[in-house]
Short mmCIF file of C-alpha atoms in Angstrom, two decimals:
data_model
loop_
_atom_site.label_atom_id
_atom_site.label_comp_id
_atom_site.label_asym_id
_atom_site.label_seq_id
_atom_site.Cartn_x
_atom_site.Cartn_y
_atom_site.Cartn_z
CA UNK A 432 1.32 -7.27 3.21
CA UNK A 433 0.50 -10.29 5.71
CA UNK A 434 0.58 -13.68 5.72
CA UNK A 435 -1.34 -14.86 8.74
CA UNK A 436 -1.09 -19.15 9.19
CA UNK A 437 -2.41 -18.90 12.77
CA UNK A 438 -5.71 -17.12 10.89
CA UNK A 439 -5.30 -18.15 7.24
CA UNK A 440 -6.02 -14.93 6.09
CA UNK A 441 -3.46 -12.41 3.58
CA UNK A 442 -4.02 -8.68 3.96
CA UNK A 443 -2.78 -7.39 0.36
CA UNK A 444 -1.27 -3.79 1.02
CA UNK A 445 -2.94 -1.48 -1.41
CA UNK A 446 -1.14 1.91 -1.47
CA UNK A 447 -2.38 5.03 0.33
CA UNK A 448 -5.32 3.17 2.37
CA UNK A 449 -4.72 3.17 5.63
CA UNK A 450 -2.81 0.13 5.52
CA UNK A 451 -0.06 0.62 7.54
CA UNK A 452 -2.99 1.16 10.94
CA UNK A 453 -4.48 -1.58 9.25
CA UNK A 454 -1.18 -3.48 10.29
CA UNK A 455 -0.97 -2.06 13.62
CA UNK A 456 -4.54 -3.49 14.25
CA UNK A 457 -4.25 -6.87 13.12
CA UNK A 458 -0.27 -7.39 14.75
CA UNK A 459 -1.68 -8.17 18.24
CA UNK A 460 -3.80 -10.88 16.72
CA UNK A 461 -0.91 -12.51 14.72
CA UNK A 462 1.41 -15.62 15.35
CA UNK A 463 4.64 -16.34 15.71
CA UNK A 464 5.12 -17.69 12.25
CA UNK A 465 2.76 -15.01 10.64
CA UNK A 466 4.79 -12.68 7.83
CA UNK A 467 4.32 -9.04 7.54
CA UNK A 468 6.01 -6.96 5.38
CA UNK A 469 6.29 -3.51 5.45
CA UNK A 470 5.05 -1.18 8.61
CA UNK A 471 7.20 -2.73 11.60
CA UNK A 472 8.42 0.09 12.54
CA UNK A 473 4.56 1.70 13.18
CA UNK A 474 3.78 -2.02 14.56
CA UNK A 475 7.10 -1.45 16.65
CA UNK A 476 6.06 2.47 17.73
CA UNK A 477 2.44 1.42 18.88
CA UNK A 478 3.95 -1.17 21.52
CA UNK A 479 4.22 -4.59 19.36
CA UNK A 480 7.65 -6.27 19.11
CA UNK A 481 9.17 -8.49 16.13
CA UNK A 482 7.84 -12.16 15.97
CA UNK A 483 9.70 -14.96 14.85
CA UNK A 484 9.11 -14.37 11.38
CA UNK A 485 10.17 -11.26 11.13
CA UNK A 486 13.31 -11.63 13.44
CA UNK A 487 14.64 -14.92 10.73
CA UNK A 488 14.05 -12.31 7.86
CA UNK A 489 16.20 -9.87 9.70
CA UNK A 490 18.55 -11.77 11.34
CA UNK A 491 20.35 -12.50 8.23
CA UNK A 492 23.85 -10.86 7.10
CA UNK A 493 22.73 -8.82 4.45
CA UNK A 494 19.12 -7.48 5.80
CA UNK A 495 20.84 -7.02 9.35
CA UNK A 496 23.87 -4.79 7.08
CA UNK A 497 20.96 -3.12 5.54
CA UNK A 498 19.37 -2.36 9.09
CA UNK A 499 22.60 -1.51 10.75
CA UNK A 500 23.44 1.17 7.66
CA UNK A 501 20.48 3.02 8.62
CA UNK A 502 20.75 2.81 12.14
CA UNK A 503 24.01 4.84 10.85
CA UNK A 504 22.24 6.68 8.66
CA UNK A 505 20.18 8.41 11.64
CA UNK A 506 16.89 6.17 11.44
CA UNK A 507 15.62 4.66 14.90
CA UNK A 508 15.37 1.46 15.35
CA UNK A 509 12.06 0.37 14.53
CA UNK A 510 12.48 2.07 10.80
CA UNK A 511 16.04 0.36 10.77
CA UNK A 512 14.28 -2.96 11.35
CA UNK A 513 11.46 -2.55 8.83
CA UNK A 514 14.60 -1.63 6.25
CA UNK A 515 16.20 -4.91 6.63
CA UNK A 516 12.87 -7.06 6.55
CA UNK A 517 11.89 -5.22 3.72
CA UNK A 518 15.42 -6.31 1.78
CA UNK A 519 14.91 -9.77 2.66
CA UNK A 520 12.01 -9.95 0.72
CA UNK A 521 13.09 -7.30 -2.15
CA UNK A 522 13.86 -9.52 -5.67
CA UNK A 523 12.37 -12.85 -4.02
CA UNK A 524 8.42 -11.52 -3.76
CA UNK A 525 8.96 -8.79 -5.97
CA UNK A 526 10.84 -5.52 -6.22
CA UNK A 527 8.67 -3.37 -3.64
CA UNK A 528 7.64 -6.11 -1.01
CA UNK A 529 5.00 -4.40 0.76
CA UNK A 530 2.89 -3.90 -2.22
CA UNK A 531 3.29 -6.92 -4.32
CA UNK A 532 1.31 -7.74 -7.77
CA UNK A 533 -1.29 -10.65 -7.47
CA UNK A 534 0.82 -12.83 -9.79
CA UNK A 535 4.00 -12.17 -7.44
CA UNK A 536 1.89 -13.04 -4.40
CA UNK A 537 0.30 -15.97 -5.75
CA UNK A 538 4.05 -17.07 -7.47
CA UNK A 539 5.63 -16.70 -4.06
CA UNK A 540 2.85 -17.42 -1.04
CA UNK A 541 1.62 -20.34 -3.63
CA UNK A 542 -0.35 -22.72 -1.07
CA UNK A 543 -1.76 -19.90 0.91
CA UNK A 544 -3.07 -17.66 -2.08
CA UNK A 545 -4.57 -20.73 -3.21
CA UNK A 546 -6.02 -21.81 0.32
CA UNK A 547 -5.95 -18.33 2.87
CA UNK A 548 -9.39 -15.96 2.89
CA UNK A 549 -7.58 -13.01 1.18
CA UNK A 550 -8.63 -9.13 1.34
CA UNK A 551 -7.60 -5.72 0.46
CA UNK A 552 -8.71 -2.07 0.35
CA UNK A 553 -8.89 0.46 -2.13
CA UNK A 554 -9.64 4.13 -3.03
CA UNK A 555 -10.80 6.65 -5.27
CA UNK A 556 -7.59 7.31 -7.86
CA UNK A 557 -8.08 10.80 -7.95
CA UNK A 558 -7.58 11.05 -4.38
CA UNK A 559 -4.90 8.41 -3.73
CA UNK A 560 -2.65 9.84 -6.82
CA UNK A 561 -2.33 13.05 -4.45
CA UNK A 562 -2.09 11.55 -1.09
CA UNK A 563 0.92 9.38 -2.40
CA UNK A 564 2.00 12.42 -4.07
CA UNK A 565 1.80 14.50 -0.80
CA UNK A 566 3.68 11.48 1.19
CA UNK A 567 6.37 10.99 -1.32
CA UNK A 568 7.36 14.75 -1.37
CA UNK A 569 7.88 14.61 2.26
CA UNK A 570 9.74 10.91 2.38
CA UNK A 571 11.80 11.86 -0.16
CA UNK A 572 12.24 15.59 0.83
CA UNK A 573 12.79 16.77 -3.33
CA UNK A 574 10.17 18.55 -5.44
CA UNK A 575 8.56 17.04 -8.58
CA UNK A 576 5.61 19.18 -10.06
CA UNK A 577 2.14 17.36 -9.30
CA UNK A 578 1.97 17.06 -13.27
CA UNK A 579 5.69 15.48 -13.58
CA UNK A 580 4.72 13.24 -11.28
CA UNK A 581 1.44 11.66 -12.73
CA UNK A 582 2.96 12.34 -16.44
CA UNK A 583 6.08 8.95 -14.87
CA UNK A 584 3.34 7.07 -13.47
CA UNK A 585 2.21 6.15 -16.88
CA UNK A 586 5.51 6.20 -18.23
CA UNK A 587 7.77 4.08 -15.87
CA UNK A 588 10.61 4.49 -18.54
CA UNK A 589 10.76 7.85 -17.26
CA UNK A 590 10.51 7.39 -13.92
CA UNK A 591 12.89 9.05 -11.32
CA UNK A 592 13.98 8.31 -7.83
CA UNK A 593 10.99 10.37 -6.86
CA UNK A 594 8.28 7.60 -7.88
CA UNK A 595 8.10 4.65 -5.97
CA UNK A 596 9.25 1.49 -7.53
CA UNK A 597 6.98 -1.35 -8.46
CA UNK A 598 3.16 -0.97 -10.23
CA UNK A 599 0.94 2.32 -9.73
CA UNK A 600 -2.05 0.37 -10.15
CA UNK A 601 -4.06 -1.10 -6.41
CA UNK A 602 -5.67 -3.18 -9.42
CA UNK A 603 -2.50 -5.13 -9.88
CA UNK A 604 -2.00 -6.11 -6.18
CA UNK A 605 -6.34 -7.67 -6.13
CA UNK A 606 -6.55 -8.95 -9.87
CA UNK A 607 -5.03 -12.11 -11.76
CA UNK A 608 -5.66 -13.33 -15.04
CA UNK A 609 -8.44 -10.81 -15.71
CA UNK A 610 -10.54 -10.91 -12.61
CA UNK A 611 -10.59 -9.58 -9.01
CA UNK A 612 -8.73 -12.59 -6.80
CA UNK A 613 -9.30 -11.73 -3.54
CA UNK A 614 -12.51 -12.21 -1.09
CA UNK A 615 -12.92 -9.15 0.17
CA UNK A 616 -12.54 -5.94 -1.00
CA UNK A 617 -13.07 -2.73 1.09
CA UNK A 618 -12.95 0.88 0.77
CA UNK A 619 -11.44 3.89 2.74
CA UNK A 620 -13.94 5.83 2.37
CA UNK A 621 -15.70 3.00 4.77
CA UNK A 622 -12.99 2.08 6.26
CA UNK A 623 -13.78 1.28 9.87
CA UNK A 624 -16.65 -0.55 9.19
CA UNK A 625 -15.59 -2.34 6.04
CA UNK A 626 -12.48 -3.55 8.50
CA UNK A 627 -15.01 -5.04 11.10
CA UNK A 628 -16.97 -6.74 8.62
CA UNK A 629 -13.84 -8.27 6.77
CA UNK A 630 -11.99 -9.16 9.84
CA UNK A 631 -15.54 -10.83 11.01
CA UNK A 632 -15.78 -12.61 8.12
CA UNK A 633 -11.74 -13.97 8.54
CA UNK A 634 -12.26 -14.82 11.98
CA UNK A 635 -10.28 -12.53 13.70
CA UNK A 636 -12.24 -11.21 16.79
CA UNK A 637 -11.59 -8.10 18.45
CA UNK A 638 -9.63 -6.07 15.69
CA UNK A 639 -10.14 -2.32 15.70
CA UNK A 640 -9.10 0.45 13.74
CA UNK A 641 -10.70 3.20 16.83
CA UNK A 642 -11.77 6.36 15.26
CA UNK A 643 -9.33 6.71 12.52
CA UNK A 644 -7.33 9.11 14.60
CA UNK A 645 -4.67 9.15 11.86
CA UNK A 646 -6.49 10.11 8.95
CA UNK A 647 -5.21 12.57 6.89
CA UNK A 648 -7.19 15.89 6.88
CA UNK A 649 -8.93 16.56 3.21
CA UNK A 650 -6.96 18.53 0.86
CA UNK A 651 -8.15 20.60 -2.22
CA UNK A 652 -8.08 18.11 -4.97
CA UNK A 653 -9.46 20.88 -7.05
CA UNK A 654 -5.85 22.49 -6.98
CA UNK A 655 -3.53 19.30 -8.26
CA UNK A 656 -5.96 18.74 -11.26
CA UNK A 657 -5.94 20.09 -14.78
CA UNK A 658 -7.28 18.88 -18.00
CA UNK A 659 -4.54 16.96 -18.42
CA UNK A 660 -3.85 15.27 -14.99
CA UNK A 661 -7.41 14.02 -15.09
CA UNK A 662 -6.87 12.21 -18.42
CA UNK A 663 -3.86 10.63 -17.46
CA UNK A 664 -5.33 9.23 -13.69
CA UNK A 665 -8.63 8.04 -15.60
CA UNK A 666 -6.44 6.37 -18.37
CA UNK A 667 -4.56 4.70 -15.76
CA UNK A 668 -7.00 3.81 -13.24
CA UNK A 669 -10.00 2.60 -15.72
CA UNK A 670 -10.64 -0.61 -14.33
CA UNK A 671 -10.47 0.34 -10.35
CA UNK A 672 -12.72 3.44 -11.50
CA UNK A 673 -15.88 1.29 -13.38
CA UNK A 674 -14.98 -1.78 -10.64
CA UNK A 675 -15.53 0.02 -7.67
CA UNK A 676 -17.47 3.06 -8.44
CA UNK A 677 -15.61 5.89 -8.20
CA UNK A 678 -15.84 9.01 -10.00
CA UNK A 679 -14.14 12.28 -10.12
CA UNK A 680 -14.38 14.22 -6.88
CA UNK A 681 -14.76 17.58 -7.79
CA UNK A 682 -16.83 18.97 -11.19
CA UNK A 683 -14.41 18.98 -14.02
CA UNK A 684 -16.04 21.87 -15.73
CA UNK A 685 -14.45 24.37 -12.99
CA UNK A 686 -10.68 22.97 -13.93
CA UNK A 687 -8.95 25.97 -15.52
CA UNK A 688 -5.45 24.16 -16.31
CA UNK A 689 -2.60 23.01 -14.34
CA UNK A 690 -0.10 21.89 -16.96
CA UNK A 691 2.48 24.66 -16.86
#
């Protein structure tokens, strides 16, 4: 997420929508002072250093231990730095920083969710299930069957080391006490010019996203989903699926079954 003062503006980190280039766009526009959590190392990568923000998070005993264990660990420095930031803010915003709940937002940032023009993206659960899917199996480097995996989403009893920690639901990160409560919401599957229309509207001028040279290249949804695996991600997902639109992307009547 960011917190921009010089801009007044919070960019809520929905997960598996671009938001990390989102990040990289908007850090050349941000002050000293601004917080952004998650994504420094990309920020770091495309040429952008830490600001003062970000060097007080991480230039504390334990995030700095947390930074300098990974440097050991084999990660560069850029991902060592994001580490430690990111366990600054882990337990005081909430227990995955990056992608906070609305409530933990507004119980933390309380002035500027109140005050800041706030904004976020979102897309279709069906596809976002498997891209996180696709990037945890290669973060995490273990293998979880597609089905496993969205059978501990709804169960986060069950969950294992392979599931990220913190809500499954983009809903939870844009919606308080019932309703949407942020200004803006975009899609990915607009992405480039939903981004120059919100960034318009929040007054930041000359933010680009370029051609989207990172996206990811299609996959066959078709594949991941059985009968089953489309219950469970509609069950979930209801209220991003009726708010926003979104439907399954493939016909259902060809799904033979993928619950072995």
């Amino acid at each position: 997420m960011i917190v921009s003062h010089k801009h007044r503006f919070i960019f809520v980190h929905c997960r598996k929508v671009a938001g990390s280039s989102i990040k990289v766009a908007l850090a050349p526009h941000l002050g000293d002072d601004d917080i952004v959590i998650g994504s420094m190392n990309e920020i770091m990568k495309a040429g952008g250093s830490m600001n003062r923000a970000a060097r007080k998070a991480l230039y504390r005993p334990a995030p700095m231990l947390k930074a300098l264990a990974a440097r050991l660990a084999g990660r560069s420095w850029p991902e060592a730095a994001n580490i430690g930031i990111k366990s600054y803010y882990k337990g005081r915003l909430s227990v995955n920083p990056p992608h906070p709940s609305a409530a933990e937002m507004a119980s933390f940032f309380p002035e500027e969710w109140n005050s800041y023009y706030k904004f976020a993206f979102v897309r279709n659960p069906f596809e976002r299930v498997v891209s996180d899917y696709q990037w945890r199996s290669r973060s995490t480097k273990k293998e979880l069957p597609f089905e496993d995996y969205v059978r501990q989403l709804e169960q986060p009893e069950t969950r294992g080391a392979f599931v990220h920690a913190g809500g499954v639901r983009n809903m939870d990160m844009i919606m308080l006490d019932g309703r949407i409560a942020v200004d803006a919401v975009g899609k990915f599957e607009t992405l480039v010019e939903d981004f120059s229309r919100i960034t318009a509207e929040a007054g930041i001028k000359g933010a680009s996203l370029g051609t989207r040279e990172k996206r990811s290249p299609r996959v066959d949804l078709h594949s991941f989903y059985g009968p089953e695996q489309i219950e469970i991600v509609s069950r979930i997902f209801k209220d991003e699926l009726e708010a926003f639109g979104y439907e399954l992307p493939f016909d259902q009547a060809a799904v033979g079954g993928n619950n072995e």
